[in-house]
Amino acid sequence: MSLVEVVLALVKILVIIGFCLNMSALTTWADRRQSAMLQHRVGPNRAVINLPSFVIQGALATPGLLLGAVAALGIGGAASPAAAMERMALGLQLTVFVVWFHLVVLSWRVHVKGPLNAFEAAIGSTLPRSYFFAGLFAHGAGIAVTSLLSQRLAAGLLPAASVYTGARVVGALLGALMAAIGIYAAMRIPKGTFGLRLAGTLHALADSVKMIFKEDFVPKNADKLLHSLAPMIAIFPALVVLAVVPFGSVLCFEDANKNGLFEFSDLAHVAPVMTRDAICAGHAVPLQIADLNVGILYLFAISSTGVIGAAIAGWSSDNKFSLLGGLRAASQMVSYEVAMGLSIMGLLVITSTLRLQPLVDWQNQNAWGVFVQPLGFLMFLAATAAETKRVPFDQPEGESEIVAGYFVEYSGFKWGMFMAGEYVEVITSSAILITLFFGGYSLPFLYADGVLVQIGDTVLFQYKMNHVAVTVLQSLTFFGKTILMAFFQVFFRWTLPRFRYDQLMKFGWTKLLPLAIANLVITGVGVVAIDQAGPGVQQGFALLGQLSQAVVALLLLAAPIALVWLLLRPVERTRFLHSTSTRFAAAAGGVKASPMQA
Amino acid sequence: MEPIDQDLDESELELPAEPMMLNMGPSHPAMHGTVRIVVELSGETITKADVQIGYLHRGFEKMCERGTWNQVFPYVDRLNYVSPMLCNVGYALAVEKLLGITVPERCQYYRVMLGELARVADHLTCNGAMAMELGAFTPFLYFIRAREMIWEILEEETGARLTHSFGRVGGMAKPPTPFFKRMVSETLPVVMKLVADGEKLLLKNRIFLDRLEGVGAISKEDAIALGWTGPTLRSTGCAYDVRRAHPYLVYDRLEFDVPVGTTGDNYDRFMVRGEEMRQSIRILEQSLEQMPDDGPINVDDPRIILPEKQDVYTTIEATIQHFKIVMEGIKVPAGEVYSYTEGGNGELGFYIVSDGSGTPYRMRIRPPCFAVVQGLEQLIVGGMIPDVVPTFGSLNMIGGECDH
């Protein structure tokens, strides 16, 4: 292992740990924000950094100016007419996006806070949703126009000079727009100091800082050593589990100096393009911390040690409630470990690998795990919730039964470590869930050489992309999917009651385990049957897999539209004033939630 | 080969174990700060339980002997502090029974309506809190939002959200506000919808049902032997409701059903309370139609009812009357009486002894919770620690009432 590889490994570790810790704070925030939304409260928002407004103005204007300059230069300077055409198309789409997005934001602000001037009043007179739909229409029109133009260019009907001019015009337009938006946003900031709250996400950060300075209380008769050791044991496995989870495919560097050794000078030479099967000729850097050949076994081995922290905490605290919590944690996690392991065996039989990178590649080539093993996914989801001790499997904490369970005697930073550990577990379990069942870092029809939409033998769409773009897209996909899955897991929290301890055990041993075994047997029979069947059947399955990818791709396109459509619905609030006090309050300008409410 | 444990007695195979004593409460999230349960555990199974009440004991009965008859109202507010209006009405009826007077019809409807609003609020709190203690937070908020609307009506009518002190011997402190009927008729559908939404979240949830069904069951005979009344008794299948069995006020003119359960477990208690809310809303809807829009609210007896403030300042008779009622209190004829009404948790009885002076000679209350909590030990022994939470929650133990 050369020095470069060591440095790269350290960078990867830092990226993963940074992601986990930041996301655990953000998930805590999301959790509290949801509870606040249910109660019509403001939510966590008390942490604020007071900055002079010129700092904020600079922070708003600089990216606009910079991005604008990059856009103007990048889109304008193309080498060939075809490339210029491509850049023009991209620039046009970006321009449309920038315009409608900022109109939506501005219109929404005007609706919430009122206009500052006549321009804003004019913008705000239209609903945000209308801007969004107009933007979608403009996107479609832009695609139609550019494809027509590129056809004419290919047929030689369009002079190359006009394409260059078009690209420059689009680039200049985009650059000017971005700069103007940045400057206008900076102008909207009033003079004086500006309280930076970042939608309350700073609150989670402030909480973690606060925890460091709080009293570290250790009960008199507690086992001092174990009491301090337990939180560390609890958080450690949650962090190291992600070592085998790939957050991207392979990053390939060319052997530039032809000496066969991986040196720092090679880092500048990323392979420009890859073939479809992603074979790297130079130095391959897998985008995962450790590519173990026992991948999934490592994952289970490490994640099951998390229970030791909870059990030791429960034992060493010298409290009967925490003892009960520790016992519950131990028995629950040991029981669900079995079902958890067996529930993904079906998937492993189908993909016939224990390593996670080939597993993701298999899902990319065929179909996502959730389509192949829907039952396995549901069982794994349930078992994961039990492993992470989240509702409805939060018996070890069970605040209304055993007060706070195993961490009832913890305070300050040790308590913070338990909490952070819990949320890091949510993140890691989300990462594992998406790696196993939602295609990990892969996007449908995105391969190492670009996008290729193919159903059966007919190619519907093809678009070549370079290696860096594909890798960046895949990494972003992985982190984005993980965040979505983590927020989805947080959603469970507020409606489900918790199981009783014995019902939980019964559910694990008498329902989940036999189901997992049945799933494994059926999958095994199915795999053998398909292997024995003729090529027709196998082709049919391949077609089904491609269809599933197509469904996912369509859903991915439809989901943001549906989301925006739902989020930007005009809100109709009917106020129900019947008592004197509410009528008085309404007459005096309404009741406003105090910003001090957290 | 023979099995190795052939000669061994069953008990020798087990490790020596001793039971664990665990204090649940009084500062425990599910105990509402008002009760302590000392449980003896074998694993998580409860083998023995000792329910200790009295953490909210304030000498209510003795306090009542200090003031005049009307000064007792603030104390009864704090009996069942989840439905204080029912306690107000119950106490007023008791003193009126001793006085031998009946309040005007309009006041009777007014009392029924305020009381039924309080009953809905009571049941909403109980069912909501029970769901929350099981971990389901959202239904709790639905129920509490509905309760908030009811409390707004009560606040508008009485001036206080919780401790209304609104009853008076011989009537009410104030006549209904002009908005009263409109507020109630506007609020009822919203409350119904919120209750339906909240219950939909719970009653289709397998986990919630598993936690309730068959847990904390009690037979009809046991419940009667323990002296249970109210929703907890009705959940065992015994259709005893004071409003139906011994109608007071105008309950004999109103149509409502008495919901009963079958097994007397937590699920039945939850469902009985849910159905009683609907019946209360039925009563409210009928009362809205039947309640006269004008007419006296207080009895026409200057020895019992305070004169108008205007008259107190302008006429000597009213000034003297005001002075005598405030300083000496109403003269209630010597004697003793037991009067009982249907409170939020069951039969709320007042046993009053008067020596003919302006102050109660002896006051004894029969709180429904006291009898109900007696049965808690029987319900939770043999169950597990998590069962204590819904069982205790569904009994709706109110410390102020229980520790009279």
Short mmCIF file of N, CA and C in Angstrom, two decimals, chain A residues 35 37-40 320-321 323-325 328 391-392 395 399-403 493-503 576-583, chain B residues 20-24 28-30 43-44 133-138 141 145 149 152-153 155-156 179 183 186-187 205 207-208 210-211 215 384-387 389:
data_model
loop_
_atom_site.label_atom_id
_atom_site.label_comp_id
_atom_site.label_asym_id
_atom_site.label_seq_id
_atom_site.Cartn_x
_atom_site.Cartn_y
_atom_site.Cartn_z
N SER A 35 -41.64 17.06 15.43
CA SER A 35 -42.47 17.12 16.64
C SER A 35 -43.04 18.51 16.79
N MET A 37 -43.73 20.59 14.35
CA MET A 37 -44.78 20.79 13.35
C MET A 37 -46.09 20.19 13.81
N LEU A 38 -46.01 19.03 14.47
CA LEU A 38 -47.23 18.40 14.96
C LEU A 38 -47.91 19.27 15.99
N GLN A 39 -47.12 20.03 16.73
CA GLN A 39 -47.69 20.81 17.83
C GLN A 39 -47.86 22.27 17.48
N HIS A 40 -47.67 22.62 16.21
CA HIS A 40 -47.74 24.02 15.80
C HIS A 40 -46.76 24.88 16.59
N LYS A 320 -32.11 0.47 38.86
CA LYS A 320 -32.91 -0.69 38.43
C LYS A 320 -33.56 -0.45 37.08
N PHE A 321 -33.96 0.79 36.85
CA PHE A 321 -34.57 1.07 35.55
C PHE A 321 -33.56 0.87 34.43
N LEU A 323 -30.98 -1.02 34.52
CA LEU A 323 -30.69 -2.45 34.40
C LEU A 323 -31.74 -3.13 33.51
N LEU A 324 -33.01 -2.79 33.78
CA LEU A 324 -34.07 -3.36 32.93
C LEU A 324 -33.87 -2.95 31.48
N GLY A 325 -33.48 -1.68 31.28
CA GLY A 325 -33.26 -1.20 29.92
C GLY A 325 -32.12 -1.94 29.26
N ARG A 328 -33.26 -5.39 28.33
CA ARG A 328 -34.14 -5.35 27.15
C ARG A 328 -33.33 -5.14 25.89
N VAL A 391 -38.56 3.88 17.60
CA VAL A 391 -39.98 3.56 17.67
C VAL A 391 -40.35 2.71 16.44
N PRO A 392 -41.16 1.68 16.53
CA PRO A 392 -41.85 1.18 17.72
C PRO A 392 -41.04 0.15 18.51
N GLN A 395 -38.13 -0.20 23.21
CA GLN A 395 -38.28 -0.71 24.58
C GLN A 395 -37.09 -0.40 25.47
N GLU A 399 -39.66 5.52 27.51
CA GLU A 399 -39.62 6.55 28.54
C GLU A 399 -40.81 6.50 29.48
N SER A 400 -41.98 6.00 29.04
CA SER A 400 -43.09 6.01 29.97
C SER A 400 -43.09 4.75 30.83
N GLU A 401 -42.24 3.78 30.51
CA GLU A 401 -42.22 2.56 31.31
C GLU A 401 -41.03 2.53 32.24
N ILE A 402 -39.84 2.60 31.65
CA ILE A 402 -38.64 2.50 32.49
C ILE A 402 -37.84 3.80 32.40
N VAL A 403 -38.57 4.89 32.38
CA VAL A 403 -38.06 6.27 32.46
C VAL A 403 -37.17 6.61 31.26
N ARG A 493 -41.48 8.01 13.83
CA ARG A 493 -41.38 8.30 15.23
C ARG A 493 -42.69 8.71 15.91
N TRP A 494 -43.49 9.50 15.21
CA TRP A 494 -44.50 10.24 15.96
C TRP A 494 -45.87 9.60 16.02
N THR A 495 -46.12 8.50 15.33
CA THR A 495 -47.47 7.96 15.39
C THR A 495 -47.54 6.57 16.00
N LEU A 496 -46.47 5.80 15.91
CA LEU A 496 -46.59 4.40 16.30
C LEU A 496 -46.40 4.24 17.81
N PRO A 497 -47.32 3.49 18.45
CA PRO A 497 -47.07 3.13 19.84
C PRO A 497 -45.98 2.06 19.88
N ARG A 498 -45.42 1.83 21.07
CA ARG A 498 -44.36 0.82 21.10
C ARG A 498 -44.91 -0.54 21.51
N PHE A 499 -44.21 -1.57 21.07
CA PHE A 499 -44.57 -2.94 21.42
C PHE A 499 -44.38 -3.18 22.91
N ARG A 500 -45.02 -4.23 23.40
CA ARG A 500 -44.64 -4.69 24.72
C ARG A 500 -43.47 -5.63 24.52
N TYR A 501 -42.67 -5.74 25.57
CA TYR A 501 -41.42 -6.48 25.48
C TYR A 501 -41.62 -7.92 24.98
N ASP A 502 -42.62 -8.64 25.55
CA ASP A 502 -42.79 -10.03 25.14
C ASP A 502 -43.41 -10.14 23.75
N GLN A 503 -44.26 -9.13 23.41
CA GLN A 503 -44.83 -9.13 22.06
C GLN A 503 -43.73 -8.93 21.02
N PHE A 576 -60.72 29.54 13.44
CA PHE A 576 -61.94 29.17 14.13
C PHE A 576 -61.94 29.98 15.41
N LEU A 577 -62.47 31.21 15.33
CA LEU A 577 -62.41 32.10 16.49
C LEU A 577 -63.77 32.08 17.16
N HIS A 578 -63.84 31.59 18.35
CA HIS A 578 -65.15 31.70 18.97
C HIS A 578 -65.12 32.30 20.35
N SER A 579 -63.99 32.25 21.05
CA SER A 579 -64.05 32.79 22.40
C SER A 579 -63.55 34.23 22.39
N THR A 580 -63.88 34.93 23.46
CA THR A 580 -63.52 36.34 23.53
C THR A 580 -62.03 36.54 23.40
N SER A 581 -61.26 35.69 24.08
CA SER A 581 -59.82 35.90 24.08
C SER A 581 -59.25 35.74 22.67
N THR A 582 -59.73 34.73 21.91
CA THR A 582 -59.20 34.58 20.56
C THR A 582 -59.65 35.73 19.67
N ARG A 583 -60.88 36.22 19.91
CA ARG A 583 -61.34 37.35 19.08
C ARG A 583 -60.53 38.59 19.40
N MET B 20 -36.84 -8.66 42.48
CA MET B 20 -36.34 -7.29 42.49
C MET B 20 -37.48 -6.35 42.86
N MET B 21 -37.22 -5.51 43.84
CA MET B 21 -38.23 -4.51 44.19
C MET B 21 -37.97 -3.26 43.37
N LEU B 22 -39.02 -2.71 42.84
CA LEU B 22 -38.84 -1.51 42.01
C LEU B 22 -39.89 -0.49 42.41
N ASN B 23 -39.41 0.73 42.63
CA ASN B 23 -40.31 1.83 42.95
C ASN B 23 -40.74 2.51 41.67
N MET B 24 -42.01 2.39 41.33
CA MET B 24 -42.48 3.19 40.19
C MET B 24 -43.22 4.37 40.78
N HIS B 28 -42.42 9.46 38.24
CA HIS B 28 -42.22 8.53 37.14
C HIS B 28 -43.12 9.02 36.02
N PRO B 29 -42.65 8.98 34.78
CA PRO B 29 -43.42 9.62 33.71
C PRO B 29 -44.87 9.15 33.61
N ALA B 30 -45.13 7.89 33.92
CA ALA B 30 -46.48 7.38 33.71
C ALA B 30 -47.35 7.53 34.95
N GLY B 43 -38.05 -11.07 36.64
CA GLY B 43 -37.81 -10.63 35.27
C GLY B 43 -38.52 -9.32 35.07
N GLU B 44 -39.44 -9.31 34.10
CA GLU B 44 -40.26 -8.11 33.95
C GLU B 44 -41.68 -8.36 34.43
N GLU B 133 -48.69 7.75 26.32
CA GLU B 133 -47.79 6.98 27.17
C GLU B 133 -47.39 5.67 26.51
N LEU B 134 -48.19 5.22 25.54
CA LEU B 134 -47.77 4.03 24.79
C LEU B 134 -46.82 4.39 23.67
N GLY B 135 -46.55 5.67 23.50
CA GLY B 135 -45.59 6.07 22.48
C GLY B 135 -46.20 6.75 21.27
N ALA B 136 -47.53 6.73 21.15
CA ALA B 136 -48.18 7.35 19.98
C ALA B 136 -48.46 8.80 20.31
N PHE B 137 -47.68 9.68 19.74
CA PHE B 137 -47.74 11.09 20.15
C PHE B 137 -48.79 11.86 19.36
N THR B 138 -48.94 11.55 18.08
CA THR B 138 -49.81 12.35 17.23
C THR B 138 -51.28 12.29 17.65
N LEU B 141 -52.09 14.64 20.34
CA LEU B 141 -52.23 16.04 19.95
C LEU B 141 -53.58 16.31 19.31
N ARG B 145 -56.11 18.96 20.95
CA ARG B 145 -56.61 20.09 20.17
C ARG B 145 -58.12 20.20 20.33
N MET B 149 -60.52 23.29 22.27
CA MET B 149 -61.72 23.99 21.81
C MET B 149 -62.79 23.99 22.88
N GLU B 152 -61.94 26.41 25.48
CA GLU B 152 -62.19 27.79 25.07
C GLU B 152 -63.65 28.16 25.34
N ILE B 153 -64.56 27.20 25.08
CA ILE B 153 -65.96 27.48 25.38
C ILE B 153 -66.12 27.71 26.87
N GLU B 155 -63.93 28.61 28.99
CA GLU B 155 -63.28 29.85 29.39
C GLU B 155 -64.18 31.03 29.10
N GLU B 156 -64.80 30.99 27.92
CA GLU B 156 -65.69 32.08 27.53
C GLU B 156 -66.87 32.17 28.49
N PHE B 179 -73.26 34.06 23.09
CA PHE B 179 -72.64 33.23 22.05
C PHE B 179 -72.70 31.75 22.38
N MET B 183 -71.41 28.84 19.86
CA MET B 183 -70.07 28.26 20.05
C MET B 183 -70.16 26.75 20.12
N GLU B 186 -71.03 25.15 16.81
CA GLU B 186 -69.93 25.21 15.84
C GLU B 186 -68.79 24.26 16.22
N THR B 187 -68.60 24.08 17.51
CA THR B 187 -67.45 23.30 17.96
C THR B 187 -67.69 21.80 17.85
N ASN B 205 -54.32 0.21 14.34
CA ASN B 205 -52.91 -0.07 14.56
C ASN B 205 -52.77 -1.34 15.39
N ILE B 207 -50.26 -2.72 16.78
CA ILE B 207 -49.44 -2.63 18.00
C ILE B 207 -50.28 -2.08 19.13
N PHE B 208 -51.06 -1.03 18.83
CA PHE B 208 -51.88 -0.41 19.86
C PHE B 208 -52.90 -1.42 20.39
N ASP B 210 -52.74 -4.66 20.33
CA ASP B 210 -52.07 -5.72 21.10
C ASP B 210 -51.74 -5.26 22.51
N ARG B 211 -51.42 -3.99 22.63
CA ARG B 211 -51.07 -3.50 23.96
C ARG B 211 -52.30 -3.41 24.87
N VAL B 215 -55.44 -6.97 28.31
CA VAL B 215 -54.55 -6.50 29.37
C VAL B 215 -55.39 -5.80 30.44
N MET B 384 -46.84 -7.37 32.97
CA MET B 384 -45.46 -6.94 32.88
C MET B 384 -45.40 -5.44 33.14
N ILE B 385 -44.17 -4.94 33.29
CA ILE B 385 -44.03 -3.51 33.59
C ILE B 385 -44.70 -2.64 32.52
N PRO B 386 -44.52 -2.94 31.24
CA PRO B 386 -45.18 -2.09 30.25
C PRO B 386 -46.70 -2.10 30.36
N ASP B 387 -47.28 -3.17 30.94
CA ASP B 387 -48.74 -3.20 31.09
C ASP B 387 -49.25 -2.22 32.11
N VAL B 389 -48.52 0.80 32.35
CA VAL B 389 -48.75 2.12 31.75
C VAL B 389 -50.17 2.26 31.19
#
